[in-house]
C-alpha positions as protocol buffer text, in pm:
chain_id: "A"
residue {
  index: 1
  type: MET
  ca { x: 0 y: 0 z: 0 }
}
residue {
  index: 2
  type: LYS
  ca { x: 133 y: 341 z: -98 }
}
residue {
  index: 3
  type: HIS
  ca { x: 192 y: 613 z: 158 }
}
residue {
  index: 4
  type: ILE
  ca { x: -111 y: 838 z: 113 }
}
residue {
  index: 5
  type: ILE
  ca { x: -272 y: 1115 z: 315 }
}
residue {
  index: 6
  type: ILE
  ca { x: -649 y: 1171 z: 308 }
}
residue {
  index: 7
  type: ASN
  ca { x: -777 y: 1500 z: 449 }
}
residue {
  index: 8
  type: VAL
  ca { x: -1150 y: 1512 z: 520 }
}
residue {
  index: 9
  type: GLY
  ca { x: -1343 y: 1835 z: 566 }
}
residue {
  index: 10
  type: ARG
  ca { x: -1706 y: 1795 z: 670 }
}
residue {
  index: 11
  type: GLN
  ca { x: -2032 y: 1967 z: 748 }
}
residue {
  index: 12
  type: LEU
  ca { x: -2184 y: 1893 z: 1087 }
}
residue {
  index: 13
  type: GLY
  ca { x: -2409 y: 1589 z: 1065 }
}
residue {
  index: 14
  type: SER
  ca { x: -2280 y: 1483 z: 723 }
}
residue {
  index: 15
  type: GLY
  ca { x: -2115 y: 1165 z: 849 }
}
residue {
  index: 16
  type: GLY
  ca { x: -1764 y: 1287 z: 777 }
}
residue {
  index: 17
  type: HIS
  ca { x: -1624 y: 1117 z: 1087 }
}
residue {
  index: 18
  type: ASP
  ca { x: -1773 y: 779 z: 991 }
}
residue {
  index: 19
  type: ILE
  ca { x: -1658 y: 810 z: 630 }
}
residue {
  index: 20
  type: GLY
  ca { x: -1312 y: 902 z: 753 }
}
residue {
  index: 21
  type: ARG
  ca { x: -1296 y: 591 z: 970 }
}
residue {
  index: 22
  type: MET
  ca { x: -1407 y: 371 z: 679 }
}
residue {
  index: 23
  type: LEU
  ca { x: -1142 y: 525 z: 454 }
}
residue {
  index: 24
  type: ALA
  ca { x: -878 y: 459 z: 719 }
}
residue {
  index: 25
  type: LEU
  ca { x: -976 y: 91 z: 729 }
}
residue {
  index: 26
  type: ASP
  ca { x: -993 y: 73 z: 350 }
}
residue {
  index: 27
  type: PHE
  ca { x: -643 y: 213 z: 302 }
}
residue {
  index: 28
  type: GLN
  ca { x: -482 y: 67 z: 616 }
}
residue {
  index: 29
  type: ALA
  ca { x: -420 y: 419 z: 740 }
}
residue {
  index: 30
  type: LYS
  ca { x: -415 y: 571 z: 1087 }
}
residue {
  index: 31
  type: TYR
  ca { x: -722 y: 776 z: 1171 }
}
residue {
  index: 32
  type: TYR
  ca { x: -689 y: 1116 z: 1336 }
}
residue {
  index: 33
  type: ASP
  ca { x: -980 y: 1328 z: 1452 }
}
residue {
  index: 34
  type: ARG
  ca { x: -985 y: 1423 z: 1820 }
}
residue {
  index: 35
  type: GLU
  ca { x: -688 y: 1190 z: 1849 }
}
residue {
  index: 36
  type: LEU
  ca { x: -488 y: 1483 z: 1715 }
}
residue {
  index: 37
  type: LEU
  ca { x: -549 y: 1670 z: 2039 }
}
residue {
  index: 38
  type: ASN
  ca { x: -382 y: 1395 z: 2237 }
}
residue {
  index: 39
  type: LEU
  ca { x: -98 y: 1376 z: 1985 }
}
residue {
  index: 40
  type: ALA
  ca { x: -43 y: 1752 z: 1995 }
}
residue {
  index: 41
  type: ALA
  ca { x: -48 y: 1746 z: 2375 }
}
residue {
  index: 42
  type: LYS
  ca { x: 217 y: 1474 z: 2384 }
}
residue {
  index: 43
  type: GLU
  ca { x: 436 y: 1652 z: 2130 }
}
residue {
  index: 44
  type: SER
  ca { x: 413 y: 1988 z: 2308 }
}
residue {
  index: 45
  type: GLY
  ca { x: 420 y: 1859 z: 2667 }
}
residue {
  index: 46
  type: LEU
  ca { x: 101 y: 2053 z: 2741 }
}
residue {
  index: 47
  type: SER
  ca { x: -232 y: 1942 z: 2885 }
}
residue {
  index: 48
  type: GLU
  ca { x: -477 y: 1791 z: 2636 }
}
residue {
  index: 49
  type: LYS
  ca { x: -746 y: 2001 z: 2806 }
}
residue {
  index: 50
  type: ILE
  ca { x: -586 y: 2316 z: 2665 }
}
residue {
  index: 51
  type: PHE
  ca { x: -623 y: 2181 z: 2312 }
}
residue {
  index: 52
  type: GLU
  ca { x: -980 y: 2065 z: 2380 }
}
residue {
  index: 53
  type: GLN
  ca { x: -1079 y: 2414 z: 2494 }
}
residue {
  index: 54
  type: ASN
  ca { x: -955 y: 2560 z: 2166 }
}
residue {
  index: 55
  type: ASP
  ca { x: -1040 y: 2278 z: 1925 }
}
residue {
  index: 56
  type: GLU
  ca { x: -1119 y: 2427 z: 1581 }
}
residue {
  index: 57
  type: LYS
  ca { x: -1178 y: 2770 z: 1730 }
}
residue {
  index: 58
  type: LYS
  ca { x: -1052 y: 3088 z: 1569 }
}
residue {
  index: 59
  type: GLY
  ca { x: -770 y: 3274 z: 1744 }
}
residue {
  index: 60
  type: PHE
  ca { x: -850 y: 3637 z: 1818 }
}
residue {
  index: 61
  type: PHE
  ca { x: -533 y: 3738 z: 1996 }
}
residue {
  index: 62
  type: ARG
  ca { x: -164 y: 3689 z: 1938 }
}
residue {
  index: 63
  type: GLY
  ca { x: 85 y: 3631 z: 2215 }
}
residue {
  index: 64
  type: LEU
  ca { x: 415 y: 3472 z: 2290 }
}
residue {
  index: 65
  type: LEU
  ca { x: 454 y: 3139 z: 2461 }
}
residue {
  index: 66
  type: ASN
  ca { x: 644 y: 3195 z: 2782 }
}
residue {
  index: 67
  type: LEU
  ca { x: 828 y: 2868 z: 2827 }
}
residue {
  index: 68
  type: GLY
  ca { x: 960 y: 2972 z: 3166 }
}
residue {
  index: 69
  type: SER
  ca { x: 627 y: 2989 z: 3348 }
}
residue {
  index: 70
  type: PRO
  ca { x: 330 y: 2760 z: 3413 }
}
residue {
  index: 71
  type: HIS
  ca { x: 70 y: 2770 z: 3135 }
}
residue {
  index: 72
  type: VAL
  ca { x: -241 y: 2662 z: 3317 }
}
residue {
  index: 73
  type: ASN
  ca { x: -434 y: 2862 z: 3576 }
}
residue {
  index: 74
  type: SER
  ca { x: -582 y: 2702 z: 3887 }
}
residue {
  index: 75
  type: ASP
  ca { x: -924 y: 2687 z: 3717 }
}
residue {
  index: 76
  type: GLY
  ca { x: -783 y: 2476 z: 3433 }
}
residue {
  index: 77
  type: GLY
  ca { x: -782 y: 2754 z: 3172 }
}
residue {
  index: 78
  type: TYR
  ca { x: -472 y: 2869 z: 2990 }
}
residue {
  index: 79
  type: LYS
  ca { x: -297 y: 3195 z: 3065 }
}
residue {
  index: 80
  type: SER
  ca { x: -318 y: 3491 z: 2828 }
}
residue {
  index: 81
  type: SER
  ca { x: 49 y: 3446 z: 2736 }
}
residue {
  index: 82
  type: PHE
  ca { x: -76 y: 3147 z: 2539 }
}
residue {
  index: 83
  type: SER
  ca { x: -202 y: 3235 z: 2193 }
}
residue {
  index: 84
  type: GLN
  ca { x: -435 y: 3009 z: 2000 }
}
residue {
  index: 85
  type: GLU
  ca { x: -190 y: 3052 z: 1714 }
}
residue {
  index: 86
  type: THR
  ca { x: 71 y: 2879 z: 1927 }
}
residue {
  index: 87
  type: LEU
  ca { x: -166 y: 2590 z: 1990 }
}
residue {
  index: 88
  type: PHE
  ca { x: -243 y: 2573 z: 1618 }
}
residue {
  index: 89
  type: GLN
  ca { x: 129 y: 2548 z: 1547 }
}
residue {
  index: 90
  type: PHE
  ca { x: 172 y: 2265 z: 1798 }
}
residue {
  index: 91
  type: GLN
  ca { x: -119 y: 2082 z: 1638 }
}
residue {
  index: 92
  type: SER
  ca { x: 19 y: 2146 z: 1290 }
}
residue {
  index: 93
  type: ASP
  ca { x: 355 y: 2005 z: 1393 }
}
residue {
  index: 94
  type: ALA
  ca { x: 179 y: 1691 z: 1519 }
}
residue {
  index: 95
  type: ILE
  ca { x: -8 y: 1657 z: 1189 }
}
residue {
  index: 96
  type: VAL
  ca { x: 313 y: 1687 z: 986 }
}
residue {
  index: 97
  type: LYS
  ca { x: 492 y: 1433 z: 1205 }
}
residue {
  index: 98
  type: ALA
  ca { x: 209 y: 1180 z: 1174 }
}
residue {
  index: 99
  type: ALA
  ca { x: 185 y: 1236 z: 797 }
}
residue {
  index: 100
  type: LYS
  ca { x: 556 y: 1163 z: 754 }
}
residue {
  index: 101
  type: GLU
  ca { x: 533 y: 837 z: 949 }
}
residue {
  index: 102
  type: GLY
  ca { x: 274 y: 663 z: 731 }
}
residue {
  index: 103
  type: SER
  ca { x: -65 y: 670 z: 563 }
}
residue {
  index: 104
  type: CYS
  ca { x: -319 y: 880 z: 755 }
}
residue {
  index: 105
  type: VAL
  ca { x: -674 y: 1007 z: 744 }
}
residue {
  index: 106
  type: PHE
  ca { x: -712 y: 1348 z: 905 }
}
residue {
  index: 107
  type: VAL
  ca { x: -1057 y: 1487 z: 982 }
}
residue {
  index: 108
  type: GLY
  ca { x: -1066 y: 1868 z: 999 }
}
residue {
  index: 109
  type: ARG
  ca { x: -803 y: 2075 z: 1186 }
}
residue {
  index: 110
  type: CYS
  ca { x: -695 y: 2244 z: 858 }
}
residue {
  index: 111
  type: ALA
  ca { x: -489 y: 1936 z: 771 }
}
residue {
  index: 112
  type: ASP
  ca { x: -532 y: 2003 z: 399 }
}
residue {
  index: 113
  type: TYR
  ca { x: -363 y: 2341 z: 446 }
}
residue {
  index: 114
  type: VAL
  ca { x: -99 y: 2217 z: 690 }
}
residue {
  index: 115
  type: LEU
  ca { x: 2 y: 1944 z: 443 }
}
residue {
  index: 116
  type: ARG
  ca { x: -32 y: 2159 z: 130 }
}
residue {
  index: 117
  type: ASP
  ca { x: 329 y: 2093 z: 28 }
}
residue {
  index: 118
  type: PHE
  ca { x: 290 y: 1714 z: 50 }
}
residue {
  index: 119
  type: GLY
  ca { x: 244 y: 1555 z: -292 }
}
residue {
  index: 120
  type: ASN
  ca { x: 69 y: 1242 z: -166 }
}
residue {
  index: 121
  type: THR
  ca { x: -250 y: 1406 z: -34 }
}
residue {
  index: 122
  type: VAL
  ca { x: -612 y: 1406 z: -144 }
}
residue {
  index: 123
  type: ASN
  ca { x: -854 y: 1659 z: 2 }
}
residue {
  index: 124
  type: VAL
  ca { x: -1219 y: 1565 z: 34 }
}
residue {
  index: 125
  type: PHE
  ca { x: -1519 y: 1762 z: 160 }
}
residue {
  index: 126
  type: ILE
  ca { x: -1833 y: 1584 z: 285 }
}
residue {
  index: 127
  type: THR
  ca { x: -2162 y: 1771 z: 267 }
}
residue {
  index: 128
  type: ALA
  ca { x: -2525 y: 1662 z: 304 }
}
residue {
  index: 129
  type: SER
  ca { x: -2873 y: 1811 z: 284 }
}
residue {
  index: 130
  type: MET
  ca { x: -2982 y: 2019 z: 581 }
}
residue {
  index: 131
  type: ASN
  ca { x: -3275 y: 1786 z: 658 }
}
residue {
  index: 132
  type: TYR
  ca { x: -3041 y: 1487 z: 664 }
}
residue {
  index: 133
  type: ARG
  ca { x: -2797 y: 1665 z: 892 }
}
residue {
  index: 134
  type: ILE
  ca { x: -3070 y: 1787 z: 1125 }
}
residue {
  index: 135
  type: ASN
  ca { x: -3197 y: 1430 z: 1164 }
}
residue {
  index: 136
  type: GLN
  ca { x: -2847 y: 1303 z: 1236 }
}
residue {
  index: 137
  type: ILE
  ca { x: -2786 y: 1568 z: 1503 }
}
residue {
  index: 138
  type: MET
  ca { x: -3130 y: 1512 z: 1658 }
}
residue {
  index: 139
  type: ASN
  ca { x: -3051 y: 1143 z: 1701 }
}
residue {
  index: 140
  type: LYS
  ca { x: -2699 y: 1193 z: 1832 }
}
residue {
  index: 141
  type: GLN
  ca { x: -2762 y: 1490 z: 2060 }
}
residue {
  index: 142
  type: HIS
  ca { x: -3119 y: 1393 z: 2161 }
}
residue {
  index: 143
  type: ILE
  ca { x: -3257 y: 1738 z: 2077 }
}
residue {
  index: 144
  type: ASP
  ca { x: -3545 y: 1865 z: 1865 }
}
residue {
  index: 145
  type: ALA
  ca { x: -3522 y: 1993 z: 1508 }
}
residue {
  index: 146
  type: ASP
  ca { x: -3496 y: 2362 z: 1595 }
}
residue {
  index: 147
  type: ALA
  ca { x: -3218 y: 2298 z: 1845 }
}
residue {
  index: 148
  type: ALA
  ca { x: -3040 y: 2074 z: 1594 }
}
residue {
  index: 149
  type: ARG
  ca { x: -3050 y: 2342 z: 1325 }
}
residue {
  index: 150
  type: LYS
  ca { x: -2913 y: 2599 z: 1571 }
}
residue {
  index: 151
  type: PHE
  ca { x: -2642 y: 2354 z: 1679 }
}
residue {
  index: 152
  type: ILE
  ca { x: -2538 y: 2307 z: 1314 }
}
residue {
  index: 153
  type: GLU
  ca { x: -2543 y: 2677 z: 1227 }
}
residue {
  index: 154
  type: GLN
  ca { x: -2341 y: 2782 z: 1532 }
}
residue {
  index: 155
  type: GLY
  ca { x: -2096 y: 2495 z: 1501 }
}
residue {
  index: 156
  type: GLU
  ca { x: -2032 y: 2553 z: 1134 }
}
residue {
  index: 157
  type: ALA
  ca { x: -1989 y: 2928 z: 1181 }
}
residue {
  index: 158
  type: THR
  ca { x: -1714 y: 2854 z: 1435 }
}
residue {
  index: 159
  type: ARG
  ca { x: -1557 y: 2587 z: 1215 }
}
residue {
  index: 160
  type: ALA
  ca { x: -1561 y: 2808 z: 905 }
}
residue {
  index: 161
  type: ALA
  ca { x: -1408 y: 3103 z: 1095 }
}
residue {
  index: 162
  type: TYR
  ca { x: -1128 y: 2877 z: 1220 }
}
residue {
  index: 163
  type: TYR
  ca { x: -1053 y: 2733 z: 875 }
}
residue {
  index: 164
  type: ASN
  ca { x: -1074 y: 3066 z: 692 }
}
residue {
  index: 165
  type: TYR
  ca { x: -859 y: 3240 z: 954 }
}
residue {
  index: 166
  type: TYR
  ca { x: -571 y: 2996 z: 945 }
}
residue {
  index: 167
  type: THR
  ca { x: -573 y: 2900 z: 576 }
}
residue {
  index: 168
  type: GLY
  ca { x: -678 y: 3217 z: 394 }
}
residue {
  index: 169
  type: LYS
  ca { x: -920 y: 2998 z: 199 }
}
residue {
  index: 170
  type: LYS
  ca { x: -1296 y: 2950 z: 223 }
}
residue {
  index: 171
  type: TRP
  ca { x: -1421 y: 2653 z: 424 }
}
residue {
  index: 172
  type: GLY
  ca { x: -1645 y: 2426 z: 216 }
}
residue {
  index: 173
  type: HIS
  ca { x: -1570 y: 2598 z: -115 }
}
residue {
  index: 174
  type: SER
  ca { x: -1505 y: 2347 z: -392 }
}
residue {
  index: 175
  type: SER
  ca { x: -1181 y: 2519 z: -497 }
}
residue {
  index: 176
  type: SER
  ca { x: -1022 y: 2412 z: -169 }
}
residue {
  index: 177
  type: TYR
  ca { x: -1076 y: 2039 z: -228 }
}
residue {
  index: 178
  type: ASP
  ca { x: -1009 y: 1765 z: -483 }
}
residue {
  index: 179
  type: LEU
  ca { x: -1351 y: 1607 z: -435 }
}
residue {
  index: 180
  type: CYS
  ca { x: -1679 y: 1722 z: -277 }
}
residue {
  index: 181
  type: ILE
  ca { x: -1962 y: 1476 z: -219 }
}
residue {
  index: 182
  type: ASP
  ca { x: -2314 y: 1489 z: -77 }
}
residue {
  index: 183
  type: SER
  ca { x: -2334 y: 1188 z: 155 }
}
residue {
  index: 184
  type: SER
  ca { x: -2713 y: 1214 z: 187 }
}
residue {
  index: 185
  type: ILE
  ca { x: -2757 y: 1105 z: -177 }
}
residue {
  index: 186
  type: LEU
  ca { x: -2577 y: 769 z: -170 }
}
residue {
  index: 187
  type: GLY
  ca { x: -2549 y: 712 z: 204 }
}
residue {
  index: 188
  type: LEU
  ca { x: -2230 y: 681 z: 405 }
}
residue {
  index: 189
  type: VAL
  ca { x: -2116 y: 339 z: 282 }
}
residue {
  index: 190
  type: GLU
  ca { x: -2163 y: 409 z: -87 }
}
residue {
  index: 191
  type: SER
  ca { x: -2017 y: 757 z: -50 }
}
residue {
  index: 192
  type: GLU
  ca { x: -1704 y: 606 z: 104 }
}
residue {
  index: 193
  type: LYS
  ca { x: -1679 y: 359 z: -183 }
}
residue {
  index: 194
  type: LEU
  ca { x: -1701 y: 641 z: -436 }
}
residue {
  index: 195
  type: ILE
  ca { x: -1432 y: 841 z: -255 }
}
residue {
  index: 196
  type: ALA
  ca { x: -1212 y: 532 z: -224 }
}
residue {
  index: 197
  type: GLY
  ca { x: -1246 y: 468 z: -598 }
}
residue {
  index: 198
  type: PHE
  ca { x: -1143 y: 825 z: -671 }
}
residue {
  index: 199
  type: ILE
  ca { x: -839 y: 791 z: -444 }
}
residue {
  index: 200
  type: ARG
  ca { x: -733 y: 463 z: -607 }
}
residue {
  index: 201
  type: LYS
  ca { x: -748 y: 620 z: -950 }
}
residue {
  index: 202
  type: ARG
  ca { x: -569 y: 932 z: -826 }
}
residue {
  index: 203
  type: PHE
  ca { x: -276 y: 732 z: -694 }
}
residue {
  index: 204
  type: SER
  ca { x: -295 y: 436 z: -935 }
}
residue {
  index: 205
  type: LEU
  ca { x: -354 y: 190 z: -652 }
}
């Protein structure tokens, strides 16, 4: 199996996580979603909680990392000397290290941008109809349709701001990806098969 990197962007409720896991199994690749937070924490020597608090959130301030002082306050939050840009860099370093070690599937975290200079990548974006996504969120979060729609809209606004801020590109825009697919048309399994077929042709597997 060739060394390939699959970067998956996704709308909330589109099944991007599940498709990513299936692709990882299909291509015997390591799967990284929230696992990246743990990896970044290990690489940086910082608490995973710090990365969780800032996961896919846009940085509004810039600061310098003061390596000579504690980074975490007594309430578990990080000090203002910590910039979210610094955390993004730690996470990016973890992504690059994992990508160099073997085949990987990365879900979100601007991995497509972080690995933009790697020639063995394919960037995929998973979308789905709003009704489909609302139903998925209702089932997973145990909330009603109105709450699910609000959950999606707020979550995606945050995710888009994060992606746009760090990459200079537009989250979800087709020009940022090699393949965009609506998972609500074929379903998750068939969508994964279509993506896998595209990847095999792309890399002559």
